[in-house]
Amino acid sequence: MRKPTDVLRGCSSLAAALCSFAFADAGYARAPDAPPEADPAPLAIDYLTIRGNEGGAAGGHAAIRFGADTFHFEHVNGLLRLGREDSQRFQYVYRTLQNRDIERSRVPVSAETHDLLRGVFERRALVQERQLAIEQELADDARLLGTLLAAQRGARGSLAGDPGFEVRGAGFFEAVPGPTAATDPGARGITALKDRIEALHGPEFLVRRRVEVERALEGLSGESLAVAGIELSADRYPVVPPSFARQTENWLAARLALECLAQPRALRAQALAPAAAEIALTAAERERLRSAAGALRDGMARLVASQREDWGFALLLGMARLAAFEASLASGRWVLLEAFPAESATISVTGARRDLLPALVGEAQADLATARNRFLAGEGFRELDWNALEAAAGRWGELRAAVAGAPEIRIRAGAMLPEGRAQVMALPRPSGDLELLLEQSHAAADRYHARLLELYGYDLLQRNCVSEIFRTLELALSEERAPAAPAALLAFVREESTRRLGGYVHPVREFNFIPFVSAWRVQEHWSVGEHSVLPSYRHFRLAEMAASEPPLLVALRESNVLTARTHRDTSEEGFFVFYTDTQVFTRPLFGILNLGAGLLRSALGLAALPLDGGRGLRSGLSGVVFSVPELVFQNIRKGYNDYVPPGERPPPG
């Protein structure tokens, strides 16, 4: 029930088999250009079940759609995570890249019911996102305390050294002002910001702000989050004090931002997207940049007095963008910040993938043109538009580098924001006992993770992608019900579900935790107004071909990967020869042939093990595993796609 973006998170044990999808899923290949999709039925919800495929997707998947947004639960590192995705993108990933049909049951609902159910899914997604962020903060606390303790022990042993700590924003500017800082256009932009701050807040404001920052750094205690007494709930947003590591990073970023204002310095070359310099500014873009620079300067002048805890990083990012604006205007070419975060995954660009580069570069260039036009059409400084421009330039640049011969590219799904991470030295030393603080931090992290497992731990039969959709619906339906005995609460939920949806579906009983069974139950019990199957890329193309070619010719040609026009080779998928998704009576025969092909590929892969790192062996063994169900008339494997041209993609439904 997993999806290819697990690879991007580094959480999938099937990374080798799923890596090919990431190439398209990272934003290089995207759904066809179209205006934002209007809700197909504003007063309806769609229950979606996704057919299985090879790998971790064999059991199928489930999701619920509210117009332009689709919610689904993913199994990641032992936890079920609630994801919210654009509905068009969701279909593109599952139907086009993963070749999986989606069964859709559309249920008309009242506006009140629609908003009630959607609101609970949105809230739970935000709650869980914050809870997982807290777990990361606990890990950061332990890492920072461990670094400080190691440095302390080294100092006692007369080993000089100052541990560094990675801080967002610290890598945007050079560490010290250079000899050309006074004439650097970016540095001049920072000087103009400083003048604006002093005009707005007074000439002594920055001095007072610096004193405040230094006192805050001196007052850090080193205590980790006190999570032991926090009651975690899947439905309540956790309110906790900032962690030690987060406070340290925020105040170090604030100190560095004030230092850059006091002594402007040039942007680091590593902080810039090199490919952007290939693009000349138009006259209209120059004027637009001047307008945006003025608006951003005013915004940063107000921000420096903000009480938001991360104002230091936000100010560093704003200053870096101001410097990039000025450098762009001075050079007449785009100067943009590097948008890829440091932890971005990378994939190799070899073989069939390299053949895809021209088409991918063309799409990325179109994305970049769209982002430039959106920026040009705006007013002032709109951060979302500028984020999109930086991200589009970064992705285009990665693909351009691959065309020039780079062996791998960075990938990142979703939105990107320049982070400019770099090590900062001279860390504040907390006054507490570092050994004790580190021990407490580890204990707190262990307790917290155990509680997360209680809330979200994956269980195939009791808590999976299907059961949690229905449990979330039950939570929404019981929102206005006062606390009551379990039996009374269940009776109330049944009544509400019947009133609002036409019937009730239990999360796990009667095998409802199985995706295709849950689809039957929804059709049986809910008031389904429309039921349809949204075809996968392969099935969509087969129907198109059969409408314009002799059906027998299409069936024969598309029955195997050697001649099929619907097959786009992905080197990481399991090895097979014959498709069996459209076969029934002959499926066992083709399964035997696929099984033999998989065994042969495994043998060849074993011989080539020292040369290919086991890729051939894995492909062959995977082919064997997913051929076995075909022997008993069952089909799981559908084939995957690295990339599909826009003109061939099934339209979103």
PDB file of N, CA and C in Angstrom, residues 511-549:
ATOM      1  N   PHE A 511     -13.914  -8.306   6.868  1.00  0.00           N
ATOM      2  CA  PHE A 511     -12.775  -8.144   5.948  1.00  0.00           C
ATOM      3  C   PHE A 511     -12.783  -6.782   5.250  1.00  0.00           C
ATOM      4  N   ASN A 512     -13.378  -5.778   5.891  1.00  0.00           N
ATOM      5  CA  ASN A 512     -13.433  -4.447   5.287  1.00  0.00           C
ATOM      6  C   ASN A 512     -12.070  -3.786   5.176  1.00  0.00           C
ATOM      7  N   PHE A 513     -11.065  -4.317   5.893  1.00  0.00           N
ATOM      8  CA  PHE A 513      -9.722  -3.733   5.820  1.00  0.00           C
ATOM      9  C   PHE A 513      -9.048  -4.031   4.486  1.00  0.00           C
ATOM     10  N   ILE A 514      -9.617  -4.929   3.683  1.00  0.00           N
ATOM     11  CA  ILE A 514      -9.070  -5.236   2.362  1.00  0.00           C
ATOM     12  C   ILE A 514      -9.636  -4.220   1.373  1.00  0.00           C
ATOM     13  N   PRO A 515      -8.796  -3.552   0.583  1.00  0.00           N
ATOM     14  CA  PRO A 515      -9.290  -2.462  -0.274  1.00  0.00           C
ATOM     15  C   PRO A 515     -10.471  -2.840  -1.158  1.00  0.00           C
ATOM     16  N   PHE A 516     -10.380  -3.959  -1.899  1.00  0.00           N
ATOM     17  CA  PHE A 516     -11.481  -4.240  -2.828  1.00  0.00           C
ATOM     18  C   PHE A 516     -12.749  -4.659  -2.088  1.00  0.00           C
ATOM     19  N   VAL A 517     -12.602  -5.245  -0.890  1.00  0.00           N
ATOM     20  CA  VAL A 517     -13.788  -5.578  -0.094  1.00  0.00           C
ATOM     21  C   VAL A 517     -14.452  -4.296   0.402  1.00  0.00           C
ATOM     22  N   SER A 518     -13.644  -3.341   0.822  1.00  0.00           N
ATOM     23  CA  SER A 518     -14.211  -2.073   1.298  1.00  0.00           C
ATOM     24  C   SER A 518     -14.988  -1.373   0.191  1.00  0.00           C
ATOM     25  N   ALA A 519     -14.521  -1.500  -1.059  1.00  0.00           N
ATOM     26  CA  ALA A 519     -15.257  -0.903  -2.183  1.00  0.00           C
ATOM     27  C   ALA A 519     -16.633  -1.545  -2.327  1.00  0.00           C
ATOM     28  N   TRP A 520     -16.698  -2.880  -2.146  1.00  0.00           N
ATOM     29  CA  TRP A 520     -18.004  -3.548  -2.188  1.00  0.00           C
ATOM     30  C   TRP A 520     -18.925  -3.020  -1.097  1.00  0.00           C
ATOM     31  N   ARG A 521     -18.362  -2.877   0.120  1.00  0.00           N
ATOM     32  CA  ARG A 521     -19.185  -2.433   1.245  1.00  0.00           C
ATOM     33  C   ARG A 521     -19.717  -1.014   1.017  1.00  0.00           C
ATOM     34  N   VAL A 522     -18.877  -0.151   0.471  1.00  0.00           N
ATOM     35  CA  VAL A 522     -19.320   1.215   0.185  1.00  0.00           C
ATOM     36  C   VAL A 522     -20.468   1.193  -0.817  1.00  0.00           C
ATOM     37  N   GLN A 523     -20.328   0.407  -1.870  1.00  0.00           N
ATOM     38  CA  GLN A 523     -21.403   0.327  -2.862  1.00  0.00           C
ATOM     39  C   GLN A 523     -22.676  -0.275  -2.273  1.00  0.00           C
ATOM     40  N   GLU A 524     -22.490  -1.185  -1.316  1.00  0.00           N
ATOM     41  CA  GLU A 524     -23.639  -1.873  -0.724  1.00  0.00           C
ATOM     42  C   GLU A 524     -24.373  -0.999   0.287  1.00  0.00           C
ATOM     43  N   HIS A 525     -23.629  -0.206   1.080  1.00  0.00           N
ATOM     44  CA  HIS A 525     -24.226   0.486   2.222  1.00  0.00           C
ATOM     45  C   HIS A 525     -24.366   1.999   2.030  1.00  0.00           C
ATOM     46  N   TRP A 526     -23.451   2.627   1.293  1.00  0.00           N
ATOM     47  CA  TRP A 526     -23.550   4.069   1.118  1.00  0.00           C
ATOM     48  C   TRP A 526     -24.469   4.388  -0.065  1.00  0.00           C
ATOM     49  N   SER A 527     -24.900   5.623  -0.123  1.00  0.00           N
ATOM     50  CA  SER A 527     -25.757   6.077  -1.234  1.00  0.00           C
ATOM     51  C   SER A 527     -24.875   6.518  -2.397  1.00  0.00           C
ATOM     52  N   VAL A 528     -24.353   5.540  -3.121  1.00  0.00           N
ATOM     53  CA  VAL A 528     -23.434   5.815  -4.222  1.00  0.00           C
ATOM     54  C   VAL A 528     -24.233   6.308  -5.425  1.00  0.00           C
ATOM     55  N   GLY A 529     -23.940   7.519  -5.847  1.00  0.00           N
ATOM     56  CA  GLY A 529     -24.641   8.076  -6.991  1.00  0.00           C
ATOM     57  C   GLY A 529     -24.024   7.704  -8.312  1.00  0.00           C
ATOM     58  N   GLU A 530     -22.717   7.417  -8.290  1.00  0.00           N
ATOM     59  CA  GLU A 530     -22.017   7.067  -9.528  1.00  0.00           C
ATOM     60  C   GLU A 530     -20.863   6.142  -9.188  1.00  0.00           C
ATOM     61  N   HIS A 531     -20.741   5.068  -9.935  1.00  0.00           N
ATOM     62  CA  HIS A 531     -19.623   4.139  -9.758  1.00  0.00           C
ATOM     63  C   HIS A 531     -18.911   3.982 -11.094  1.00  0.00           C
ATOM     64  N   SER A 532     -17.592   4.107 -11.083  1.00  0.00           N
ATOM     65  CA  SER A 532     -16.841   4.000 -12.330  1.00  0.00           C
ATOM     66  C   SER A 532     -15.434   3.516 -12.038  1.00  0.00           C
ATOM     67  N   VAL A 533     -14.755   3.088 -13.093  1.00  0.00           N
ATOM     68  CA  VAL A 533     -13.356   2.685 -13.006  1.00  0.00           C
ATOM     69  C   VAL A 533     -12.541   3.639 -13.862  1.00  0.00           C
ATOM     70  N   LEU A 534     -11.566   4.291 -13.258  1.00  0.00           N
ATOM     71  CA  LEU A 534     -10.660   5.181 -13.982  1.00  0.00           C
ATOM     72  C   LEU A 534      -9.493   4.326 -14.470  1.00  0.00           C
ATOM     73  N   PRO A 535      -9.364   4.139 -15.778  1.00  0.00           N
ATOM     74  CA  PRO A 535      -8.379   3.172 -16.281  1.00  0.00           C
ATOM     75  C   PRO A 535      -6.939   3.632 -16.091  1.00  0.00           C
ATOM     76  N   SER A 536      -6.075   2.670 -15.913  1.00  0.00           N
ATOM     77  CA  SER A 536      -4.642   2.933 -15.859  1.00  0.00           C
ATOM     78  C   SER A 536      -4.148   3.388 -17.226  1.00  0.00           C
ATOM     79  N   TYR A 537      -2.903   3.832 -17.279  1.00  0.00           N
ATOM     80  CA  TYR A 537      -2.316   4.243 -18.558  1.00  0.00           C
ATOM     81  C   TYR A 537      -2.403   3.114 -19.588  1.00  0.00           C
ATOM     82  N   ARG A 538      -2.016   1.921 -19.195  1.00  0.00           N
ATOM     83  CA  ARG A 538      -2.011   0.805 -20.146  1.00  0.00           C
ATOM     84  C   ARG A 538      -3.421   0.504 -20.648  1.00  0.00           C
ATOM     85  N   HIS A 539      -4.373   0.430 -19.743  1.00  0.00           N
ATOM     86  CA  HIS A 539      -5.735   0.102 -20.172  1.00  0.00           C
ATOM     87  C   HIS A 539      -6.355   1.241 -20.989  1.00  0.00           C
ATOM     88  N   PHE A 540      -6.020   2.463 -20.649  1.00  0.00           N
ATOM     89  CA  PHE A 540      -6.496   3.612 -21.433  1.00  0.00           C
ATOM     90  C   PHE A 540      -5.947   3.549 -22.853  1.00  0.00           C
ATOM     91  N   ARG A 541      -4.644   3.256 -22.974  1.00  0.00           N
ATOM     92  CA  ARG A 541      -4.030   3.197 -24.295  1.00  0.00           C
ATOM     93  C   ARG A 541      -4.535   2.006 -25.092  1.00  0.00           C
ATOM     94  N   LEU A 542      -4.783   0.874 -24.419  1.00  0.00           N
ATOM     95  CA  LEU A 542      -5.320  -0.286 -25.130  1.00  0.00           C
ATOM     96  C   LEU A 542      -6.677   0.035 -25.754  1.00  0.00           C
ATOM     97  N   ALA A 543      -7.519   0.744 -25.003  1.00  0.00           N
ATOM     98  CA  ALA A 543      -8.835   1.121 -25.530  1.00  0.00           C
ATOM     99  C   ALA A 543      -8.689   2.070 -26.709  1.00  0.00           C
ATOM    100  N   GLU A 544      -7.753   3.016 -26.613  1.00  0.00           N
ATOM    101  CA  GLU A 544      -7.525   3.946 -27.729  1.00  0.00           C
ATOM    102  C   GLU A 544      -7.070   3.194 -28.981  1.00  0.00           C
ATOM    103  N   MET A 545      -6.136   2.264 -28.788  1.00  0.00           N
ATOM    104  CA  MET A 545      -5.614   1.520 -29.931  1.00  0.00           C
ATOM    105  C   MET A 545      -6.690   0.645 -30.564  1.00  0.00           C
ATOM    106  N   ALA A 546      -7.479  -0.020 -29.721  1.00  0.00           N
ATOM    107  CA  ALA A 546      -8.512  -0.919 -30.229  1.00  0.00           C
ATOM    108  C   ALA A 546      -9.576  -0.170 -31.021  1.00  0.00           C
ATOM    109  N   ALA A 547      -9.722   1.114 -30.745  1.00  0.00           N
ATOM    110  CA  ALA A 547     -10.721   1.907 -31.468  1.00  0.00           C
ATOM    111  C   ALA A 547     -10.251   2.303 -32.860  1.00  0.00           C
ATOM    112  N   SER A 548      -8.937   2.236 -33.107  1.00  0.00           N
ATOM    113  CA  SER A 548      -8.425   2.675 -34.410  1.00  0.00           C
ATOM    114  C   SER A 548      -7.641   1.597 -35.143  1.00  0.00           C
ATOM    115  N   GLU A 549      -7.425   0.428 -34.511  1.00  0.00           N
ATOM    116  CA  GLU A 549      -6.682  -0.656 -35.129  1.00  0.00           C
ATOM    117  C   GLU A 549      -7.471  -1.951 -34.962  1.00  0.00           C
TER     118      GLU A 549
END
